[in-house]
Amino acid sequence: MSTVHFVHSGSAYLPELAAYASHLRQLGHSSQVHSSADSVPDTADLVWWICGRVSPQHTQRLHRSVHVHEYASASVAPAAWLKDRIKQLTHPRPQHRVFQSDWVRQRMGLTDAVPYSLRDMGVPEHFLNAQALQAPEFDLVYLGVMSRLNAFWPTLQAIHQAGLSLLLIGEVPTALQARLYKFQNIHSIGRILQDDVPAQLLRARAGLNLMPEVLPLTEQTSTKMLEYLATGLPVMSNHYPWAQRVARQHAGRVQLLPTHSPAHAWQAALAHAPKAQADRSHLRAMSWAAQLDNLPVWQLL
């Protein structure tokens, strides 16, 4: 049995770490998550860096270990291009890399001969099996990074003017809370456990996906949209390249609206939204199990 040591020094919530741990147990291996490479033992079998920054010092200390570098995202602004180039130039050469997509791989400029795996985001199995126990209480639900809503104030105003109710799931920054205070049809329940997410999503008629139109966000997977679809909800989203591709893949389940759509457009979109899907067996490919089963990276174990 091998132990995989994940190094995640950032503050971002990464559901893939729990998925990795579960998958490794099924393969007969164990895992441990470190917030700093300082705690990774010299005898580590495999060190899996969530990049971030990879420490050349610790890479040298752990020279007997197998190293994996994972890039779940390209760098974000400010100075995104510069951050990616610094990683390209300073990260030691690993035995394997994992990228969320080929777009991320090319964006990072890491196109050398190091073997790699492409691993998209997934959803836990229980999202695909969850069922609503009562009629929806809200028109829309938004799950995820609340600070991004600051870029969509006209959208929130239009939703309010349309008389649509909106449930927010996540930690709302104090400044945004103050702005939302006058919108009585927008409710927040804060951050919740992932196991509780499906039941909360199913309190709404449709999921709301709002993504700022900046790279790399417009080209990378929106986990919230996958989770909406996995629980059977139709989705309303602003226009951007990744959302457009998903709308084509899930015909009729995703409506794309311009960011500055007026209130009547939101009313019409909700009126035309299909009902929640009870049977999502055709979406099994979205599960973490399907995403992780055949990754080449497991050959290192």
PDB file of C-alpha atoms in Angstrom:
ATOM      1  CA  MET A   1       0.000   0.000   0.000  1.00  0.00           C
ATOM      2  CA  SER A   2       1.245   3.502  -0.887  1.00  0.00           C
ATOM      3  CA  THR A   3       0.407   6.823   0.758  1.00  0.00           C
ATOM      4  CA  VAL A   4      -0.249   9.855  -1.411  1.00  0.00           C
ATOM      5  CA  HIS A   5       0.662  13.141   0.282  1.00  0.00           C
ATOM      6  CA  PHE A   6      -1.370  16.056  -1.108  1.00  0.00           C
ATOM      7  CA  VAL A   7       0.162  19.501  -0.576  1.00  0.00           C
ATOM      8  CA  HIS A   8      -2.512  22.213  -0.686  1.00  0.00           C
ATOM      9  CA  SER A   9      -1.271  25.458   0.822  1.00  0.00           C
ATOM     10  CA  GLY A  10      -4.075  27.675  -0.513  1.00  0.00           C
ATOM     11  CA  SER A  11      -7.444  28.514   1.019  1.00  0.00           C
ATOM     12  CA  ALA A  12      -9.619  27.438  -1.928  1.00  0.00           C
ATOM     13  CA  TYR A  13     -12.167  24.705  -1.258  1.00  0.00           C
ATOM     14  CA  LEU A  14     -11.230  21.697  -3.397  1.00  0.00           C
ATOM     15  CA  PRO A  15     -13.898  18.956  -3.503  1.00  0.00           C
ATOM     16  CA  GLU A  16     -11.531  16.852  -5.599  1.00  0.00           C
ATOM     17  CA  LEU A  17      -9.400  16.126  -2.522  1.00  0.00           C
ATOM     18  CA  ALA A  18     -12.246  14.159  -0.929  1.00  0.00           C
ATOM     19  CA  ALA A  19     -12.860  12.405  -4.253  1.00  0.00           C
ATOM     20  CA  TYR A  20      -9.189  11.472  -4.531  1.00  0.00           C
ATOM     21  CA  ALA A  21      -9.142  10.115  -0.961  1.00  0.00           C
ATOM     22  CA  SER A  22     -12.186   7.928  -1.634  1.00  0.00           C
ATOM     23  CA  HIS A  23     -10.778   6.646  -4.923  1.00  0.00           C
ATOM     24  CA  LEU A  24      -7.393   5.862  -3.400  1.00  0.00           C
ATOM     25  CA  ARG A  25      -9.057   3.843  -0.624  1.00  0.00           C
ATOM     26  CA  GLN A  26     -10.832   1.786  -3.281  1.00  0.00           C
ATOM     27  CA  LEU A  27      -7.468   1.163  -4.948  1.00  0.00           C
ATOM     28  CA  GLY A  28      -6.015  -0.006  -1.625  1.00  0.00           C
ATOM     29  CA  HIS A  29      -3.961   3.109  -0.897  1.00  0.00           C
ATOM     30  CA  SER A  30      -4.147   5.916   1.660  1.00  0.00           C
ATOM     31  CA  SER A  31      -3.795   9.686   1.495  1.00  0.00           C
ATOM     32  CA  GLN A  32      -2.964  12.662   3.657  1.00  0.00           C
ATOM     33  CA  VAL A  33      -3.502  16.388   3.047  1.00  0.00           C
ATOM     34  CA  HIS A  34      -0.827  18.905   4.109  1.00  0.00           C
ATOM     35  CA  SER A  35      -1.285  22.671   4.294  1.00  0.00           C
ATOM     36  CA  SER A  36       2.510  22.987   4.111  1.00  0.00           C
ATOM     37  CA  ALA A  37       5.192  20.797   2.571  1.00  0.00           C
ATOM     38  CA  ASP A  38       7.079  21.040   5.883  1.00  0.00           C
ATOM     39  CA  SER A  39       4.972  18.192   7.290  1.00  0.00           C
ATOM     40  CA  VAL A  40       5.493  15.793   4.360  1.00  0.00           C
ATOM     41  CA  PRO A  41       7.811  13.020   5.616  1.00  0.00           C
ATOM     42  CA  ASP A  42      11.116  12.309   3.892  1.00  0.00           C
ATOM     43  CA  THR A  43       9.895   8.762   3.260  1.00  0.00           C
ATOM     44  CA  ALA A  44       6.792   9.866   1.292  1.00  0.00           C
ATOM     45  CA  ASP A  45       5.878   7.485  -1.527  1.00  0.00           C
ATOM     46  CA  LEU A  46       4.141  10.059  -3.709  1.00  0.00           C
ATOM     47  CA  VAL A  47       3.843  13.843  -3.258  1.00  0.00           C
ATOM     48  CA  TRP A  48       0.941  15.444  -5.099  1.00  0.00           C
ATOM     49  CA  TRP A  49       1.300  19.212  -5.343  1.00  0.00           C
ATOM     50  CA  ILE A  50      -1.808  21.333  -5.857  1.00  0.00           C
ATOM     51  CA  CYS A  51      -0.218  24.201  -7.827  1.00  0.00           C
ATOM     52  CA  GLY A  52      -0.047  26.832  -6.390  1.00  0.00           C
ATOM     53  CA  ARG A  53       3.609  27.037  -5.855  1.00  0.00           C
ATOM     54  CA  VAL A  54       5.905  24.040  -5.800  1.00  0.00           C
ATOM     55  CA  SER A  55       8.857  24.380  -3.459  1.00  0.00           C
ATOM     56  CA  PRO A  56      12.206  23.510  -5.117  1.00  0.00           C
ATOM     57  CA  GLN A  57      13.665  23.157  -1.613  1.00  0.00           C
ATOM     58  CA  HIS A  58      11.159  20.513  -0.555  1.00  0.00           C
ATOM     59  CA  THR A  59      11.304  18.833  -3.960  1.00  0.00           C
ATOM     60  CA  GLN A  60      15.018  18.354  -3.356  1.00  0.00           C
ATOM     61  CA  ARG A  61      14.398  17.095   0.190  1.00  0.00           C
ATOM     62  CA  LEU A  62      11.838  14.642  -1.168  1.00  0.00           C
ATOM     63  CA  HIS A  63      14.004  13.471  -4.060  1.00  0.00           C
ATOM     64  CA  ARG A  64      13.184   9.819  -3.341  1.00  0.00           C
ATOM     65  CA  SER A  65       9.452  10.475  -3.769  1.00  0.00           C
ATOM     66  CA  VAL A  66       7.395  10.401  -6.939  1.00  0.00           C
ATOM     67  CA  HIS A  67       6.016  13.900  -7.664  1.00  0.00           C
ATOM     68  CA  VAL A  68       2.740  14.892  -9.311  1.00  0.00           C
ATOM     69  CA  HIS A  69       1.884  18.532 -10.131  1.00  0.00           C
ATOM     70  CA  GLU A  70      -1.808  19.321 -10.497  1.00  0.00           C
ATOM     71  CA  TYR A  71      -3.132  22.420 -12.256  1.00  0.00           C
ATOM     72  CA  ALA A  72      -6.861  22.601 -11.542  1.00  0.00           C
ATOM     73  CA  SER A  73      -6.885  26.139 -12.922  1.00  0.00           C
ATOM     74  CA  ALA A  74      -4.708  28.599 -14.744  1.00  0.00           C
ATOM     75  CA  SER A  75      -3.786  31.698 -12.740  1.00  0.00           C
ATOM     76  CA  VAL A  76      -6.350  34.452 -12.273  1.00  0.00           C
ATOM     77  CA  ALA A  77      -5.948  38.227 -12.371  1.00  0.00           C
ATOM     78  CA  PRO A  78      -4.130  40.350 -11.455  1.00  0.00           C
ATOM     79  CA  ALA A  79      -0.994  39.509 -13.470  1.00  0.00           C
ATOM     80  CA  ALA A  80      -2.367  36.091 -14.481  1.00  0.00           C
ATOM     81  CA  TRP A  81      -0.028  35.672 -17.438  1.00  0.00           C
ATOM     82  CA  LEU A  82       2.997  36.546 -15.307  1.00  0.00           C
ATOM     83  CA  LYS A  83       1.975  34.082 -12.564  1.00  0.00           C
ATOM     84  CA  ASP A  84       1.661  31.272 -15.115  1.00  0.00           C
ATOM     85  CA  ARG A  85       5.059  32.071 -16.634  1.00  0.00           C
ATOM     86  CA  ILE A  86       6.699  32.076 -13.197  1.00  0.00           C
ATOM     87  CA  LYS A  87       5.258  28.627 -12.514  1.00  0.00           C
ATOM     88  CA  GLN A  88       6.413  27.441 -15.923  1.00  0.00           C
ATOM     89  CA  LEU A  89       9.960  28.610 -15.283  1.00  0.00           C
ATOM     90  CA  THR A  90      10.414  27.813 -11.579  1.00  0.00           C
ATOM     91  CA  HIS A  91       8.489  24.600 -10.912  1.00  0.00           C
ATOM     92  CA  PRO A  92      10.770  21.539 -10.770  1.00  0.00           C
ATOM     93  CA  ARG A  93      10.103  18.791 -13.309  1.00  0.00           C
ATOM     94  CA  PRO A  94       7.709  16.171 -11.884  1.00  0.00           C
ATOM     95  CA  GLN A  95       7.082  12.558 -12.920  1.00  0.00           C
ATOM     96  CA  HIS A  96       3.490  13.422 -13.924  1.00  0.00           C
ATOM     97  CA  ARG A  97       1.146  16.384 -14.290  1.00  0.00           C
ATOM     98  CA  VAL A  98      -2.625  16.638 -13.980  1.00  0.00           C
ATOM     99  CA  PHE A  99      -4.583  19.388 -15.752  1.00  0.00           C
ATOM    100  CA  GLN A 100      -8.283  20.215 -15.524  1.00  0.00           C
ATOM    101  CA  SER A 101      -8.409  20.416 -19.311  1.00  0.00           C
ATOM    102  CA  ASP A 102      -6.204  20.633 -22.350  1.00  0.00           C
ATOM    103  CA  TRP A 103      -6.956  24.366 -22.450  1.00  0.00           C
ATOM    104  CA  VAL A 104      -5.355  24.734 -19.001  1.00  0.00           C
ATOM    105  CA  ARG A 105      -2.367  22.662 -20.130  1.00  0.00           C
ATOM    106  CA  GLN A 106      -1.756  24.872 -23.128  1.00  0.00           C
ATOM    107  CA  ARG A 107      -2.403  28.044 -21.136  1.00  0.00           C
ATOM    108  CA  MET A 108       0.270  27.017 -18.627  1.00  0.00           C
ATOM    109  CA  GLY A 109       2.723  26.442 -21.468  1.00  0.00           C
ATOM    110  CA  LEU A 110       3.784  23.086 -19.991  1.00  0.00           C
ATOM    111  CA  THR A 111       3.946  21.180 -23.246  1.00  0.00           C
ATOM    112  CA  ASP A 112       7.167  19.238 -22.641  1.00  0.00           C
ATOM    113  CA  ALA A 113       7.520  15.440 -22.606  1.00  0.00           C
ATOM    114  CA  VAL A 114       6.324  14.924 -19.009  1.00  0.00           C
ATOM    115  CA  PRO A 115       3.361  12.461 -19.015  1.00  0.00           C
ATOM    116  CA  TYR A 116       0.049  14.033 -18.026  1.00  0.00           C
ATOM    117  CA  SER A 117      -3.578  13.304 -17.240  1.00  0.00           C
ATOM    118  CA  LEU A 118      -6.624  15.455 -17.999  1.00  0.00           C
ATOM    119  CA  ARG A 119      -9.068  15.445 -15.095  1.00  0.00           C
ATOM    120  CA  ASP A 120     -12.221  17.535 -15.288  1.00  0.00           C
ATOM    121  CA  MET A 121     -14.335  18.427 -12.277  1.00  0.00           C
ATOM    122  CA  GLY A 122     -16.914  15.892 -11.116  1.00  0.00           C
ATOM    123  CA  VAL A 123     -19.834  15.560  -8.726  1.00  0.00           C
ATOM    124  CA  PRO A 124     -20.363  13.135  -5.828  1.00  0.00           C
ATOM    125  CA  GLU A 125     -22.611  10.184  -6.593  1.00  0.00           C
ATOM    126  CA  HIS A 126     -25.303  11.312  -4.163  1.00  0.00           C
ATOM    127  CA  PHE A 127     -25.948  14.458  -6.260  1.00  0.00           C
ATOM    128  CA  LEU A 128     -27.174  12.208  -9.073  1.00  0.00           C
ATOM    129  CA  ASN A 129     -29.538  10.315  -6.783  1.00  0.00           C
ATOM    130  CA  ALA A 130     -31.004  13.173  -4.726  1.00  0.00           C
ATOM    131  CA  GLN A 131     -34.728  13.824  -5.077  1.00  0.00           C
ATOM    132  CA  ALA A 132     -36.834  16.804  -4.035  1.00  0.00           C
ATOM    133  CA  LEU A 133     -39.098  16.004  -1.100  1.00  0.00           C
ATOM    134  CA  GLN A 134     -41.389  18.992  -1.618  1.00  0.00           C
ATOM    135  CA  ALA A 135     -42.269  21.702  -4.131  1.00  0.00           C
ATOM    136  CA  PRO A 136     -39.568  24.354  -4.712  1.00  0.00           C
ATOM    137  CA  GLU A 137     -39.580  27.322  -2.322  1.00  0.00           C
ATOM    138  CA  PHE A 138     -37.350  29.547  -4.488  1.00  0.00           C
ATOM    139  CA  ASP A 139     -37.196  30.433  -8.156  1.00  0.00           C
ATOM    140  CA  LEU A 140     -33.385  30.418  -8.393  1.00  0.00           C
ATOM    141  CA  VAL A 141     -30.410  29.179  -6.393  1.00  0.00           C
ATOM    142  CA  TYR A 142     -26.799  30.354  -6.604  1.00  0.00           C
ATOM    143  CA  LEU A 143     -24.006  28.226  -5.156  1.00  0.00           C
ATOM    144  CA  GLY A 144     -20.348  29.148  -4.897  1.00  0.00           C
ATOM    145  CA  VAL A 145     -18.014  32.135  -4.668  1.00  0.00           C
ATOM    146  CA  MET A 146     -20.197  35.039  -3.554  1.00  0.00           C
ATOM    147  CA  SER A 147     -17.649  37.786  -4.251  1.00  0.00           C
ATOM    148  CA  ARG A 148     -18.174  37.216  -7.980  1.00  0.00           C
ATOM    149  CA  LEU A 149     -21.719  38.535  -7.635  1.00  0.00           C
ATOM    150  CA  ASN A 150     -20.340  42.050  -7.250  1.00  0.00           C
ATOM    151  CA  ALA A 151     -19.724  42.034 -11.015  1.00  0.00           C
ATOM    152  CA  PHE A 152     -23.391  41.159 -11.622  1.00  0.00           C
ATOM    153  CA  TRP A 153     -25.210  43.871  -9.709  1.00  0.00           C
ATOM    154  CA  PRO A 154     -27.424  44.791 -12.714  1.00  0.00           C
ATOM    155  CA  THR A 155     -28.365  41.104 -12.998  1.00  0.00           C
ATOM    156  CA  LEU A 156     -29.319  40.906  -9.320  1.00  0.00           C
ATOM    157  CA  GLN A 157     -31.369  44.090  -9.684  1.00  0.00           C
ATOM    158  CA  ALA A 158     -33.185  42.626 -12.699  1.00  0.00           C
ATOM    159  CA  ILE A 159     -33.927  39.397 -10.820  1.00  0.00           C
ATOM    160  CA  HIS A 160     -35.279  41.460  -7.934  1.00  0.00           C
ATOM    161  CA  GLN A 161     -37.395  43.625 -10.257  1.00  0.00           C
ATOM    162  CA  ALA A 162     -38.751  40.471 -11.898  1.00  0.00           C
ATOM    163  CA  GLY A 163     -40.084  39.385  -8.521  1.00  0.00           C
ATOM    164  CA  LEU A 164     -38.013  36.197  -8.550  1.00  0.00           C
ATOM    165  CA  SER A 165     -36.756  34.714  -5.309  1.00  0.00           C
ATOM    166  CA  LEU A 166     -33.086  33.735  -5.051  1.00  0.00           C
ATOM    167  CA  LEU A 167     -31.371  31.457  -2.539  1.00  0.00           C
ATOM    168  CA  LEU A 168     -27.629  32.038  -1.973  1.00  0.00           C
ATOM    169  CA  ILE A 169     -25.537  29.127  -0.689  1.00  0.00           C
ATOM    170  CA  GLY A 170     -22.107  30.250   0.464  1.00  0.00           C
ATOM    171  CA  GLU A 171     -20.349  32.830   2.601  1.00  0.00           C
ATOM    172  CA  VAL A 172     -21.560  36.291   1.569  1.00  0.00           C
ATOM    173  CA  PRO A 173     -18.957  39.059   2.122  1.00  0.00           C
ATOM    174  CA  THR A 174     -20.061  41.778   4.540  1.00  0.00           C
ATOM    175  CA  ALA A 175     -20.010  44.507   1.896  1.00  0.00           C
ATOM    176  CA  LEU A 176     -22.230  42.466  -0.428  1.00  0.00           C
ATOM    177  CA  GLN A 177     -24.580  41.629   2.442  1.00  0.00           C
ATOM    178  CA  ALA A 178     -25.115  45.334   3.003  1.00  0.00           C
ATOM    179  CA  ARG A 179     -25.966  45.862  -0.677  1.00  0.00           C
ATOM    180  CA  LEU A 180     -28.352  42.897  -0.735  1.00  0.00           C
ATOM    181  CA  TYR A 181     -30.166  43.950   2.430  1.00  0.00           C
ATOM    182  CA  LYS A 182     -32.886  45.861   0.540  1.00  0.00           C
ATOM    183  CA  PHE A 183     -33.647  42.871  -1.705  1.00  0.00           C
ATOM    184  CA  GLN A 184     -36.160  40.963   0.419  1.00  0.00           C
ATOM    185  CA  ASN A 185     -36.520  38.228  -2.177  1.00  0.00           C
ATOM    186  CA  ILE A 186     -32.833  37.231  -1.900  1.00  0.00           C
ATOM    187  CA  HIS A 187     -32.032  34.876   0.988  1.00  0.00           C
ATOM    188  CA  SER A 188     -28.690  33.492   2.191  1.00  0.00           C
ATOM    189  CA  ILE A 189     -27.982  30.370   4.253  1.00  0.00           C
ATOM    190  CA  GLY A 190     -24.175  30.677   4.357  1.00  0.00           C
ATOM    191  CA  ARG A 191     -21.694  27.879   3.804  1.00  0.00           C
ATOM    192  CA  ILE A 192     -22.947  24.312   4.285  1.00  0.00           C
ATOM    193  CA  LEU A 193     -21.492  20.807   4.184  1.00  0.00           C
ATOM    194  CA  GLN A 194     -21.217  19.265   0.727  1.00  0.00           C
ATOM    195  CA  ASP A 195     -23.457  16.377   1.799  1.00  0.00           C
ATOM    196  CA  ASP A 196     -26.247  18.921   2.406  1.00  0.00           C
ATOM    197  CA  VAL A 197     -25.874  20.725  -0.936  1.00  0.00           C
ATOM    198  CA  PRO A 198     -28.269  18.619  -3.086  1.00  0.00           C
ATOM    199  CA  ALA A 199     -31.194  19.076  -0.696  1.00  0.00           C
ATOM    200  CA  GLN A 200     -30.616  22.825  -0.616  1.00  0.00           C
ATOM    201  CA  LEU A 201     -30.303  23.088  -4.407  1.00  0.00           C
ATOM    202  CA  LEU A 202     -33.593  21.245  -4.809  1.00  0.00           C
ATOM    203  CA  ARG A 203     -35.343  23.983  -2.841  1.00  0.00           C
ATOM    204  CA  ALA A 204     -35.238  26.004  -6.107  1.00  0.00           C
ATOM    205  CA  ARG A 205     -36.733  25.673  -9.575  1.00  0.00           C
ATOM    206  CA  ALA A 206     -33.485  26.469 -11.422  1.00  0.00           C
ATOM    207  CA  GLY A 207     -29.772  26.985 -10.812  1.00  0.00           C
ATOM    208  CA  LEU A 208     -28.087  30.337 -11.484  1.00  0.00           C
ATOM    209  CA  ASN A 209     -24.592  30.385 -12.988  1.00  0.00           C
ATOM    210  CA  LEU A 210     -22.908  33.805 -13.216  1.00  0.00           C
ATOM    211  CA  MET A 211     -19.272  33.909 -14.276  1.00  0.00           C
ATOM    212  CA  PRO A 212     -17.201  37.081 -14.815  1.00  0.00           C
ATOM    213  CA  GLU A 213     -16.172  37.276 -18.456  1.00  0.00           C
ATOM    214  CA  VAL A 214     -12.421  37.132 -17.862  1.00  0.00           C
ATOM    215  CA  LEU A 215      -9.836  34.440 -18.519  1.00  0.00           C
ATOM    216  CA  PRO A 216      -9.336  31.776 -17.296  1.00  0.00           C
ATOM    217  CA  LEU A 217     -12.839  31.678 -15.783  1.00  0.00           C
ATOM    218  CA  THR A 218     -14.620  31.754 -19.133  1.00  0.00           C
ATOM    219  CA  GLU A 219     -12.751  28.660 -20.380  1.00  0.00           C
ATOM    220  CA  GLN A 220     -12.792  26.518 -17.247  1.00  0.00           C
ATOM    221  CA  THR A 221     -15.388  24.254 -15.718  1.00  0.00           C
ATOM    222  CA  SER A 222     -18.027  25.833 -13.501  1.00  0.00           C
ATOM    223  CA  THR A 223     -18.482  23.244 -10.759  1.00  0.00           C
ATOM    224  CA  LYS A 224     -21.742  24.827  -9.682  1.00  0.00           C
ATOM    225  CA  MET A 225     -23.274  24.242 -13.126  1.00  0.00           C
ATOM    226  CA  LEU A 226     -22.301  20.574 -13.012  1.00  0.00           C
ATOM    227  CA  GLU A 227     -23.897  20.292  -9.571  1.00  0.00           C
ATOM    228  CA  TYR A 228     -27.100  21.991 -10.727  1.00  0.00           C
ATOM    229  CA  LEU A 229     -27.404  19.596 -13.655  1.00  0.00           C
ATOM    230  CA  ALA A 230     -26.495  16.585 -11.520  1.00  0.00           C
ATOM    231  CA  THR A 231     -29.333  17.318  -9.101  1.00  0.00           C
ATOM    232  CA  GLY A 232     -31.735  17.656 -12.042  1.00  0.00           C
ATOM    233  CA  LEU A 233     -32.125  21.436 -12.078  1.00  0.00           C
ATOM    234  CA  PRO A 234     -32.346  23.443 -15.278  1.00  0.00           C
ATOM    235  CA  VAL A 235     -29.751  26.219 -15.417  1.00  0.00           C
ATOM    236  CA  MET A 236     -29.734  29.911 -16.291  1.00  0.00           C
ATOM    237  CA  SER A 237     -26.330  31.368 -17.103  1.00  0.00           C
ATOM    238  CA  ASN A 238     -24.667  34.379 -18.634  1.00  0.00           C
ATOM    239  CA  HIS A 239     -23.016  33.947 -22.053  1.00  0.00           C
ATOM    240  CA  TYR A 240     -19.383  32.823 -22.157  1.00  0.00           C
ATOM    241  CA  PRO A 241     -17.484  30.103 -24.081  1.00  0.00           C
ATOM    242  CA  TRP A 242     -17.552  27.243 -21.561  1.00  0.00           C
ATOM    243  CA  ALA A 243     -21.240  27.788 -20.729  1.00  0.00           C
ATOM    244  CA  GLN A 244     -22.074  27.836 -24.446  1.00  0.00           C
ATOM    245  CA  ARG A 245     -20.406  24.446 -24.895  1.00  0.00           C
ATOM    246  CA  VAL A 246     -22.316  22.976 -21.962  1.00  0.00           C
ATOM    247  CA  ALA A 247     -25.591  24.410 -23.279  1.00  0.00           C
ATOM    248  CA  ARG A 248     -25.014  22.510 -26.538  1.00  0.00           C
ATOM    249  CA  GLN A 249     -24.201  19.293 -24.669  1.00  0.00           C
ATOM    250  CA  HIS A 250     -27.313  19.551 -22.474  1.00  0.00           C
ATOM    251  CA  ALA A 251     -29.829  20.802 -25.006  1.00  0.00           C
ATOM    252  CA  GLY A 252     -32.879  22.375 -23.420  1.00  0.00           C
ATOM    253  CA  ARG A 253     -31.462  22.259 -19.876  1.00  0.00           C
ATOM    254  CA  VAL A 254     -29.344  25.427 -20.017  1.00  0.00           C
ATOM    255  CA  GLN A 255     -30.604  28.899 -20.972  1.00  0.00           C
ATOM    256  CA  LEU A 256     -28.059  31.633 -21.742  1.00  0.00           C
ATOM    257  CA  LEU A 257     -29.004  35.237 -21.018  1.00  0.00           C
ATOM    258  CA  PRO A 258     -27.009  38.412 -21.681  1.00  0.00           C
ATOM    259  CA  THR A 259     -25.614  39.915 -18.479  1.00  0.00           C
ATOM    260  CA  HIS A 260     -27.767  43.053 -18.759  1.00  0.00           C
ATOM    261  CA  SER A 261     -31.043  41.249 -19.510  1.00  0.00           C
ATOM    262  CA  PRO A 262     -34.065  43.174 -18.205  1.00  0.00           C
ATOM    263  CA  ALA A 263     -36.520  41.874 -15.639  1.00  0.00           C
ATOM    264  CA  HIS A 264     -39.025  40.593 -18.213  1.00  0.00           C
ATOM    265  CA  ALA A 265     -36.306  38.432 -19.834  1.00  0.00           C
ATOM    266  CA  TRP A 266     -35.674  36.691 -16.513  1.00  0.00           C
ATOM    267  CA  GLN A 267     -39.406  36.171 -16.020  1.00  0.00           C
ATOM    268  CA  ALA A 268     -39.690  34.644 -19.493  1.00  0.00           C
ATOM    269  CA  ALA A 269     -36.625  32.444 -18.961  1.00  0.00           C
ATOM    270  CA  LEU A 270     -38.026  30.987 -15.770  1.00  0.00           C
ATOM    271  CA  ALA A 271     -41.441  30.483 -17.381  1.00  0.00           C
ATOM    272  CA  HIS A 272     -39.807  28.434 -20.151  1.00  0.00           C
ATOM    273  CA  ALA A 273     -37.470  26.488 -17.871  1.00  0.00           C
ATOM    274  CA  PRO A 274     -38.122  22.724 -17.908  1.00  0.00           C
ATOM    275  CA  LYS A 275     -38.969  20.850 -14.743  1.00  0.00           C
ATOM    276  CA  ALA A 276     -36.331  19.190 -12.608  1.00  0.00           C
ATOM    277  CA  GLN A 277     -35.181  15.814 -13.915  1.00  0.00           C
ATOM    278  CA  ALA A 278     -35.897  12.919 -11.569  1.00  0.00           C
ATOM    279  CA  ASP A 279     -33.880  10.363 -13.574  1.00  0.00           C
ATOM    280  CA  ARG A 280     -30.274  11.472 -14.182  1.00  0.00           C
ATOM    281  CA  SER A 281     -28.765   8.075 -14.939  1.00  0.00           C
ATOM    282  CA  HIS A 282     -27.597   9.459 -18.309  1.00  0.00           C
ATOM    283  CA  LEU A 283     -25.335  11.889 -16.423  1.00  0.00           C
ATOM    284  CA  ARG A 284     -23.179   9.233 -14.706  1.00  0.00           C
ATOM    285  CA  ALA A 285     -20.159  10.425 -16.694  1.00  0.00           C
ATOM    286  CA  MET A 286     -20.233  13.582 -14.534  1.00  0.00           C
ATOM    287  CA  SER A 287     -19.568  11.634 -11.332  1.00  0.00           C
ATOM    288  CA  TRP A 288     -16.183  11.680  -9.633  1.00  0.00           C
ATOM    289  CA  ALA A 289     -15.956   7.927 -10.050  1.00  0.00           C
ATOM    290  CA  ALA A 290     -16.233   8.252 -13.832  1.00  0.00           C
ATOM    291  CA  GLN A 291     -13.745  11.134 -13.907  1.00  0.00           C
ATOM    292  CA  LEU A 292     -11.119   9.274 -11.876  1.00  0.00           C
ATOM    293  CA  ASP A 293     -11.441   5.647 -12.971  1.00  0.00           C
ATOM    294  CA  ASN A 294      -9.088   5.670 -15.939  1.00  0.00           C
ATOM    295  CA  LEU A 295      -6.591   8.435 -15.196  1.00  0.00           C
ATOM    296  CA  PRO A 296      -3.067   7.478 -16.338  1.00  0.00           C
ATOM    297  CA  VAL A 297      -1.689   8.992 -13.122  1.00  0.00           C
ATOM    298  CA  TRP A 298      -2.713   5.920 -11.118  1.00  0.00           C
ATOM    299  CA  GLN A 299      -0.042   3.910 -12.938  1.00  0.00           C
ATOM    300  CA  LEU A 300       2.501   5.669 -10.694  1.00  0.00           C
ATOM    301  CA  LEU A 301       1.098   3.738  -7.721  1.00  0.00           C
TER     302      LEU A 301
END
